Amino acid sequence: MGLSSDNLPKPDVYRLKNVVKKREKGGNLFELRIPELVIRAGEFIALVGESGCGKSTLLDMLGLIMRPTRAEEFTVCIPQTGVEHPIMDLSEGELAGIRKSHLGYVLQTGGLLSFLTARENILLPCSINGMNHVEDHIQNLVGRLKIADQLSKKPQFLSGGQRQRVAIARALAHRPSIVLADEPTAAVDKLTAYEIRDQFKELTRQIGVTLLIVTHDKYLVEGVADRTFTFDVHKEGNEYTYSECREGSWETR
Amino acid sequence: MSILEGKVAIHKVRRAKGSVLWLSWADLRHEWILTLCLITAITAVLSPLFILFGLKYGLITIYTHYMTQNPVNREIRPLSSRSYDKAWFEEISRRQEVAFVIPNTRQLSATIVAHVKDKEKKEELELIPTAEGDPLILENGAQVPHSGECVLTQYAAEALEAKIGDTLVATASRIVKGKYEYGSIELRVVGILSLRASVRKLMYVQLDMLEAVERFKDGQAVPELGWPGDLPKAYPQYDGLVVVTPQRLDEVQKRELLIGTGFTKFEELSNETLLSKAGFQVSPEMGIYFLSTARKSVGEESLKNVKRKLSGKKASLFPYVSPIQAQLVGPSQKEVAPLTLYALSVDPKKVEEIGISLIPRWGESQASTDEMLKIMLPPGLSISEGSLFLKVFKEDRSLVFPISVVSERSPVEGMAFVPADLAGILRLYQSRDLHYDESHKEFVLARRGYASFRMYARTIYDVEGLRQFFERQSLLVQSAAEEIRKVIELTTYLDLVFWLIAAVGISGTIASLIASLYASVERKKRELGVLRLIGLSGAALFRFPIYQGILLGMGGFLIAITLFEIFSVLINSLFKPHVERLLGFSLSALSLQQNLCQIPIPYILGACAGTILIAGCAAMIAAFRVNRIEPAEALRDE
């Protein structure tokens, strides 16, 4: 499940080398380059940058919902299974299988299903994975996230912050190895945002997941994240933009 | 909320609910207003279709049943006058489409006057033949009458004031030499037919009773019933005529003999030919001629014509019959010997003149049949004492009569001789049925054929086939074929109209379903993207709109069928008495469990399956759209 102490060497979860993604939008070509990226198990990773820098694109690729245009190496290794998956060689079905069992997502606006109650939303990944006897784990999650009394409501009756917390619970319900969160605090007020951040960190540390957060707010993750990646954006003319991902904070350019 | 309460809350979710079916259902329930709209659209199309179909089915079934139930609709009556023999009836009754056939006489040829025994009221009734299995009698609530019994139609019974169990006295009458003659018989009434069988005054009896009345009216006797009259006697027929004349005939005379005599061929024979042909010879200087016909046989009238033409020529005539195969039979049916019979009768006065080689002792003609039952056996045949009979075969029947053997034997090997008149009667046997009447010592003609028949087809659908069969034989018949054809046509038309309307309605619903489900998928792009994101496979998501389509279809179907049931109960109770009056009978009298508006269970199940299928197919188009959703693009509002 988790890792016992910080002293043991942590296995790689993601290994990217010379990964490139090209996207075209309305005549403008955008290119994201990742020369090297290694993420280890149990790390709290922050992807920080201004809008349009490609951080969400990177998150999508790490979340196995978008394929790179080309990659020298793109390997995902699941700590629980120890299996190494060369992403470029897998079919959509196989990727979906990995997403189902080992990944959890928190989307910008929650991404809850409007026709299910909070409870049903949270339990959905468990149902899909055919997991039983999850009551204690879920109990723990909703208790810590302080949403235990909101479970019978449908998302439309929850506040933004409550929705976000339900989304977090859902992302963790099936005990994935990796959790990806795309601007999870963008839609809530500052107080709630920090609360959510803290709960997030506490939970992920407890369970021992590898957490990747994309945010434009560097202050949110300053001092909390284990490592930070940022993006250098270059514009060439009106039609070509490229962005390069490197480790380090935004200021260390 | 306490942790305990929270735990209980989680426990309420007993089973993992992750199936696509459940998700589809939860989504429909969440958007219940829209779901209701879609279901209403489906119901709006299905309900009128169910009602239409139910009415069509009910009406057609009732009317078809009415048509098939009444045996009158399966009856086939000949319109052309013809003679139908036993062979024809045997062949016809073997046909699959024929349920019942019985010979009948000419119309009004067999009428009797009946009255209840010891009562006054008399009524003239026409006789109709019946036999076992007569649908008209059996399906109108009576039993088939046996010998000594009869069945009356309702009007006949009313006119006679007769009821079942009464004994009727039926009297047939005729005029002979200006005087009335009567023959009576007692019959017991064993059944009375309901009005729909016939509106005439009829009496149904066994066929032989009918034939007896007909024969009586023809002047013949009916010995079985003790009715007096004549016997229809057999008469001789011949194949040819040997003419022997002392003077030769010239060409003109020869040709004369073929004109107006019924003979078509003229040959001159040598004595040797005459011997081998007829078994006798004459003086060599005689002219020997042989008149014959191509196919038909001739009667005594032809012989008389020839005789008249040859008057004054001192000609001798020898009627000729093609040799007849017969069997000599001893007492107790024991077969003695096969024989070949030749005709020979000679006028004793002419024997000298023509120098004939053989003189049978029975003379030229016989006064009574008794006297012609003689035979001259071939040489070398030994017979024992006791009465002998001659048996002549025809197909599966035979004619047997007593014969006495004369002491002389035939001089020719293998030839037996009988009087020409007897040979002529045996020749007639080949074309008409005869039997030898012991009591009257006469050869009696059997019935030639029947003028008509009563026939019932097995089902109303067989009527048309039979009608065409008869038409091919140039036999016009009357039947309910026209009306039946109209009912079948009506059925087909109604079916066609129904399916046309159904097609239009269903197409509209399909289009509406496709549009709604497709739009729904577009609207839920984000949520479907989320499902894809958290790992639901493409195949699973493909089923999402399909399940929704099926659920909508089922919902619409259930409501539509419920509405239909309500409607049909209303219709059936409101209109049943009117329908019964219209059709002129009570539905319960037909023991028919049929409602005016009804859809049988198999059709309902079929409609259900069809609805599911069509809804599923309509949803497929939306399903293909689902598959094209990329998780990444769905999640971003781009």
Short mmCIF file of C-alpha atoms in Angstrom, two decimals, chain B residues 255-566:
data_model
loop_
_atom_site.label_atom_id
_atom_site.label_comp_id
_atom_site.label_asym_id
_atom_site.label_seq_id
_atom_site.Cartn_x
_atom_site.Cartn_y
_atom_site.Cartn_z
CA ARG B 255 -73.82 -48.76 -99.82
CA GLU B 256 -77.51 -48.61 -98.97
CA LEU B 257 -76.89 -50.83 -96.00
CA LEU B 258 -74.56 -48.29 -94.42
CA ILE B 259 -76.99 -45.39 -94.71
CA GLY B 260 -79.22 -44.73 -91.76
CA THR B 261 -78.57 -48.05 -90.08
CA GLY B 262 -75.89 -47.12 -87.60
CA PHE B 263 -73.34 -49.39 -89.25
CA THR B 264 -70.27 -47.73 -90.70
CA LYS B 265 -68.23 -50.52 -92.23
CA PHE B 266 -69.04 -53.11 -94.88
CA GLU B 267 -66.97 -56.17 -95.60
CA GLU B 268 -67.38 -59.20 -97.75
CA LEU B 269 -66.30 -62.37 -95.95
CA SER B 270 -65.13 -65.73 -97.12
CA ASN B 271 -66.57 -68.85 -95.56
CA GLU B 272 -63.31 -69.52 -93.78
CA THR B 273 -63.26 -66.04 -92.29
CA LEU B 274 -66.85 -66.48 -91.21
CA LEU B 275 -65.95 -69.65 -89.41
CA SER B 276 -63.12 -68.13 -87.47
CA LYS B 277 -65.06 -65.00 -86.77
CA ALA B 278 -68.49 -66.32 -85.86
CA GLY B 279 -68.04 -70.05 -85.49
CA PHE B 280 -70.20 -71.31 -88.32
CA GLN B 281 -70.20 -71.70 -92.09
CA VAL B 282 -72.78 -71.57 -94.84
CA SER B 283 -73.17 -72.94 -98.37
CA PRO B 284 -70.29 -71.85 -100.57
CA GLU B 285 -72.48 -70.06 -103.15
CA MET B 286 -73.92 -67.69 -100.50
CA GLY B 287 -72.94 -64.09 -100.36
CA ILE B 288 -71.47 -63.41 -96.93
CA TYR B 289 -71.28 -59.82 -95.72
CA PHE B 290 -70.30 -58.27 -92.41
CA LEU B 291 -71.58 -54.94 -91.20
CA SER B 292 -69.86 -53.32 -88.24
CA THR B 293 -69.37 -50.05 -86.40
CA ALA B 294 -66.23 -48.12 -85.61
CA ARG B 295 -66.75 -47.90 -81.87
CA LYS B 296 -70.28 -47.77 -80.59
CA SER B 297 -72.52 -50.75 -80.41
CA VAL B 298 -75.90 -50.80 -82.13
CA GLY B 299 -79.29 -51.82 -80.93
CA GLU B 300 -82.19 -53.74 -82.31
CA GLU B 301 -83.40 -50.67 -84.16
CA SER B 302 -80.38 -50.89 -86.46
CA LEU B 303 -81.02 -54.55 -87.13
CA LYS B 304 -84.59 -53.79 -88.04
CA ASN B 305 -83.43 -51.10 -90.49
CA VAL B 306 -81.09 -53.47 -92.25
CA LYS B 307 -83.77 -56.13 -92.37
CA ARG B 308 -86.15 -53.68 -93.98
CA LYS B 309 -83.61 -52.69 -96.61
CA LEU B 310 -82.99 -56.29 -97.48
CA SER B 311 -86.65 -57.31 -97.67
CA GLY B 312 -87.32 -59.55 -100.61
CA LYS B 313 -83.76 -60.67 -100.89
CA LYS B 314 -84.21 -63.72 -98.71
CA ALA B 315 -81.38 -62.54 -96.52
CA SER B 316 -80.53 -64.13 -93.21
CA LEU B 317 -79.24 -61.91 -90.45
CA PHE B 318 -76.95 -63.05 -87.68
CA PRO B 319 -76.35 -60.49 -84.94
CA TYR B 320 -72.66 -60.44 -84.01
CA VAL B 321 -71.00 -59.71 -80.70
CA SER B 322 -67.24 -59.63 -80.09
CA PRO B 323 -66.34 -62.76 -78.18
CA ILE B 324 -67.09 -62.45 -74.46
CA GLN B 325 -64.91 -63.95 -71.77
CA ALA B 326 -66.90 -65.69 -69.07
CA GLN B 327 -66.52 -68.21 -66.32
CA LEU B 328 -68.63 -71.29 -65.88
CA VAL B 329 -69.38 -71.60 -62.20
CA GLY B 330 -70.83 -74.56 -60.39
CA PRO B 331 -72.97 -74.58 -57.27
CA SER B 332 -71.41 -72.93 -54.23
CA GLN B 333 -69.35 -70.61 -56.39
CA LYS B 334 -66.93 -73.28 -57.48
CA GLU B 335 -65.29 -72.33 -60.76
CA VAL B 336 -65.58 -74.97 -63.46
CA ALA B 337 -64.02 -73.58 -66.61
CA PRO B 338 -63.29 -70.35 -68.47
CA LEU B 339 -65.26 -69.92 -71.68
CA THR B 340 -65.31 -67.68 -74.71
CA LEU B 341 -68.88 -66.93 -75.73
CA TYR B 342 -70.11 -66.38 -79.29
CA ALA B 343 -73.56 -65.30 -80.40
CA LEU B 344 -75.60 -67.53 -82.62
CA SER B 345 -79.30 -67.66 -83.32
CA VAL B 346 -80.76 -69.16 -86.46
CA ASP B 347 -84.24 -69.02 -87.95
CA PRO B 348 -85.11 -72.74 -88.29
CA LYS B 349 -87.02 -72.02 -91.50
CA LYS B 350 -83.92 -70.73 -93.23
CA VAL B 351 -81.62 -73.55 -92.24
CA GLU B 352 -82.10 -75.43 -95.49
CA GLU B 353 -81.66 -72.41 -97.69
CA ILE B 354 -78.36 -71.24 -96.37
CA GLY B 355 -76.87 -74.57 -95.50
CA ILE B 356 -75.59 -73.43 -92.11
CA SER B 357 -73.17 -75.75 -90.43
CA LEU B 358 -74.48 -75.32 -86.93
CA ILE B 359 -78.06 -75.24 -85.70
CA PRO B 360 -78.57 -74.30 -82.06
CA ARG B 361 -81.81 -75.56 -80.68
CA TRP B 362 -83.00 -72.28 -79.18
CA GLY B 363 -84.30 -70.86 -82.41
CA GLU B 364 -84.00 -67.31 -83.65
CA SER B 365 -85.56 -65.48 -80.73
CA GLN B 366 -86.85 -66.32 -77.29
CA ALA B 367 -90.14 -65.41 -75.72
CA SER B 368 -88.75 -64.79 -72.25
CA THR B 369 -85.42 -64.24 -70.67
CA ASP B 370 -85.66 -67.58 -69.01
CA GLU B 371 -85.47 -69.28 -72.32
CA MET B 372 -82.36 -67.50 -73.48
CA LEU B 373 -80.28 -68.72 -70.56
CA LYS B 374 -78.84 -71.61 -72.52
CA ILE B 375 -75.33 -72.46 -73.60
CA MET B 376 -73.67 -74.84 -76.03
CA LEU B 377 -70.39 -75.84 -74.47
CA PRO B 378 -67.18 -76.47 -76.40
CA PRO B 379 -66.08 -80.04 -76.99
CA GLY B 380 -64.08 -81.88 -74.40
CA LEU B 381 -65.42 -80.06 -71.35
CA SER B 382 -66.70 -82.27 -68.59
CA ILE B 383 -69.33 -80.97 -66.23
CA SER B 384 -70.98 -82.46 -63.20
CA GLU B 385 -74.54 -82.51 -62.03
CA GLY B 386 -76.16 -79.54 -60.41
CA SER B 387 -77.10 -76.02 -61.32
CA LEU B 388 -74.59 -74.01 -63.26
CA PHE B 389 -74.02 -70.28 -63.52
CA LEU B 390 -72.25 -68.02 -65.90
CA LYS B 391 -70.09 -65.22 -64.56
CA VAL B 392 -69.05 -62.27 -66.69
CA PHE B 393 -66.51 -59.82 -65.25
CA LYS B 394 -66.31 -56.10 -65.61
CA GLU B 395 -63.59 -54.14 -63.76
CA ASP B 396 -64.24 -54.92 -60.10
CA ARG B 397 -67.80 -56.21 -60.62
CA SER B 398 -69.39 -59.26 -62.15
CA LEU B 399 -72.71 -60.39 -63.53
CA VAL B 400 -73.87 -63.81 -62.45
CA PHE B 401 -76.89 -65.66 -63.78
CA PRO B 402 -78.07 -69.27 -64.04
CA ILE B 403 -77.43 -71.12 -67.26
CA SER B 404 -78.56 -74.48 -68.55
CA VAL B 405 -76.39 -76.56 -70.83
CA VAL B 406 -77.86 -78.05 -73.99
CA SER B 407 -76.89 -81.58 -74.86
CA GLU B 408 -75.23 -80.68 -78.16
CA ARG B 409 -71.70 -79.58 -78.09
CA SER B 410 -70.13 -76.89 -80.21
CA PRO B 411 -68.21 -78.30 -83.15
CA VAL B 412 -65.50 -75.69 -82.90
CA GLU B 413 -62.65 -75.98 -80.46
CA GLY B 414 -62.66 -73.30 -77.73
CA MET B 415 -65.98 -71.73 -78.76
CA ALA B 416 -69.11 -71.75 -76.67
CA PHE B 417 -72.40 -70.50 -78.13
CA VAL B 418 -75.25 -68.63 -76.53
CA PRO B 419 -78.41 -67.14 -78.01
CA ALA B 420 -77.78 -63.83 -79.81
CA ASP B 421 -80.17 -62.00 -77.46
CA LEU B 422 -78.26 -63.15 -74.39
CA ALA B 423 -74.96 -62.24 -76.03
CA GLY B 424 -76.43 -58.83 -76.80
CA ILE B 425 -77.37 -58.31 -73.17
CA LEU B 426 -73.89 -59.37 -72.07
CA ARG B 427 -72.53 -56.84 -74.55
CA LEU B 428 -74.73 -54.18 -72.92
CA TYR B 429 -73.21 -55.10 -69.58
CA GLN B 430 -69.92 -53.71 -70.75
CA SER B 431 -71.39 -50.21 -70.84
CA ARG B 432 -74.24 -50.31 -68.32
CA ASP B 433 -74.48 -51.95 -64.95
CA LEU B 434 -76.90 -54.86 -64.85
CA HIS B 435 -77.90 -57.50 -62.43
CA TYR B 436 -79.98 -60.65 -62.81
CA ASP B 437 -83.19 -60.45 -60.81
CA GLU B 438 -83.93 -63.97 -59.55
CA SER B 439 -87.50 -63.31 -58.52
CA HIS B 440 -88.52 -61.82 -61.83
CA LYS B 441 -86.07 -63.79 -63.92
CA GLU B 442 -85.01 -60.67 -65.72
CA PHE B 443 -81.83 -58.76 -66.40
CA VAL B 444 -82.45 -55.44 -64.70
CA LEU B 445 -80.69 -52.17 -65.48
CA ALA B 446 -78.93 -50.52 -62.57
CA ARG B 447 -79.07 -46.79 -62.11
CA ARG B 448 -77.27 -44.94 -64.89
CA GLY B 449 -75.98 -41.98 -62.98
CA TYR B 450 -77.01 -39.09 -60.78
CA ALA B 451 -78.11 -35.71 -61.98
CA SER B 452 -76.62 -33.67 -59.17
CA PHE B 453 -74.73 -33.77 -55.88
CA ARG B 454 -74.36 -32.11 -52.51
CA MET B 455 -70.84 -31.25 -51.56
CA TYR B 456 -69.08 -29.46 -48.70
CA ALA B 457 -65.50 -28.30 -48.77
CA ARG B 458 -63.31 -28.93 -45.77
CA THR B 459 -62.68 -25.24 -45.06
CA ILE B 460 -63.81 -22.05 -46.73
CA TYR B 461 -60.32 -21.68 -48.12
CA ASP B 462 -60.80 -24.90 -50.08
CA VAL B 463 -63.92 -23.62 -51.76
CA GLU B 464 -62.13 -21.56 -54.35
CA GLY B 465 -59.76 -24.38 -55.23
CA LEU B 466 -62.66 -26.75 -55.78
CA ARG B 467 -64.53 -24.22 -57.83
CA GLN B 468 -61.54 -23.86 -60.14
CA PHE B 469 -61.12 -27.63 -60.32
CA PHE B 470 -64.65 -28.01 -61.53
CA GLU B 471 -64.34 -25.13 -63.93
CA ARG B 472 -61.42 -26.87 -65.61
CA GLN B 473 -63.76 -29.79 -66.19
CA SER B 474 -66.34 -27.42 -67.70
CA LEU B 475 -68.58 -27.87 -64.70
CA LEU B 476 -70.21 -24.72 -63.40
CA VAL B 477 -70.81 -24.69 -59.66
CA GLN B 478 -72.39 -22.34 -57.24
CA SER B 479 -70.71 -21.59 -53.96
CA ALA B 480 -69.95 -18.88 -51.50
CA ALA B 481 -66.57 -18.49 -53.21
CA GLU B 482 -67.31 -14.91 -54.18
CA GLU B 483 -68.20 -13.84 -50.68
CA ILE B 484 -65.27 -15.77 -49.24
CA ARG B 485 -62.96 -14.12 -51.69
CA LYS B 486 -64.25 -10.77 -50.57
CA VAL B 487 -63.59 -11.58 -46.93
CA ILE B 488 -60.06 -12.71 -47.74
CA GLU B 489 -59.52 -9.61 -49.83
CA LEU B 490 -60.85 -7.44 -47.06
CA THR B 491 -58.48 -9.10 -44.63
CA THR B 492 -55.55 -8.46 -46.93
CA TYR B 493 -56.52 -4.85 -47.51
CA LEU B 494 -56.96 -4.13 -43.85
CA ASP B 495 -53.62 -5.71 -43.13
CA LEU B 496 -51.98 -3.61 -45.83
CA VAL B 497 -53.57 -0.41 -44.62
CA PHE B 498 -52.61 -1.18 -41.08
CA TRP B 499 -48.97 -1.80 -41.90
CA LEU B 500 -48.78 1.31 -44.03
CA ILE B 501 -50.06 3.41 -41.17
CA ALA B 502 -47.77 1.58 -38.78
CA ALA B 503 -44.77 2.17 -41.03
CA VAL B 504 -45.42 5.89 -41.17
CA GLY B 505 -45.94 6.18 -37.43
CA ILE B 506 -42.98 4.04 -36.52
CA SER B 507 -40.67 5.91 -38.91
CA GLY B 508 -41.61 9.13 -37.22
CA THR B 509 -40.88 7.68 -33.82
CA ILE B 510 -37.56 6.29 -34.94
CA ALA B 511 -36.52 9.67 -36.29
CA SER B 512 -37.61 11.36 -33.08
CA LEU B 513 -35.80 8.79 -30.96
CA ILE B 514 -32.62 9.07 -32.97
CA ALA B 515 -32.68 12.85 -32.72
CA SER B 516 -33.38 12.85 -29.00
CA LEU B 517 -30.79 10.26 -28.11
CA TYR B 518 -28.15 11.86 -30.31
CA ALA B 519 -28.81 15.24 -28.78
CA SER B 520 -28.71 13.66 -25.37
CA VAL B 521 -25.27 12.20 -26.09
CA GLU B 522 -24.05 15.59 -27.25
CA ARG B 523 -25.37 17.20 -24.08
CA LYS B 524 -23.73 14.60 -21.90
CA LYS B 525 -20.41 14.75 -23.70
CA ARG B 526 -18.73 15.89 -20.58
CA GLU B 527 -20.20 13.27 -18.32
CA LEU B 528 -19.57 10.52 -20.81
CA GLY B 529 -16.04 11.84 -21.03
CA VAL B 530 -15.75 11.52 -17.28
CA LEU B 531 -16.94 7.92 -17.47
CA ARG B 532 -14.38 7.25 -20.14
CA LEU B 533 -11.78 8.94 -18.00
CA ILE B 534 -12.37 6.83 -14.95
CA GLY B 535 -11.93 3.77 -17.07
CA LEU B 536 -15.23 2.63 -18.53
CA SER B 537 -14.37 0.84 -21.76
CA GLY B 538 -15.51 2.00 -25.15
CA ALA B 539 -17.76 -1.01 -25.55
CA ALA B 540 -19.44 -0.35 -22.22
CA LEU B 541 -20.10 3.26 -23.06
CA PHE B 542 -21.46 2.25 -26.44
CA ARG B 543 -24.25 0.47 -24.60
CA PHE B 544 -25.20 3.58 -22.66
CA PRO B 545 -27.49 5.19 -25.22
CA ILE B 546 -28.69 1.80 -26.40
CA TYR B 547 -29.92 0.89 -22.92
CA GLN B 548 -31.57 4.29 -22.68
CA GLY B 549 -33.30 3.72 -25.99
CA ILE B 550 -34.55 0.31 -24.89
CA LEU B 551 -35.75 1.63 -21.52
CA LEU B 552 -37.61 4.45 -23.25
CA GLY B 553 -39.11 2.01 -25.73
CA MET B 554 -40.25 -0.34 -22.96
CA GLY B 555 -41.76 2.55 -21.00
CA GLY B 556 -43.66 3.77 -24.03
CA PHE B 557 -44.80 0.25 -24.83
CA LEU B 558 -46.11 -0.49 -21.34
CA ILE B 559 -48.11 2.71 -21.17
CA ALA B 560 -49.47 2.17 -24.67
CA ILE B 561 -50.57 -1.37 -23.98
CA THR B 562 -52.24 -0.28 -20.73
CA LEU B 563 -54.15 2.42 -22.56
CA PHE B 564 -55.13 -0.14 -25.18
CA GLU B 565 -56.47 -2.57 -22.59
CA ILE B 566 -58.63 0.16 -21.07
#
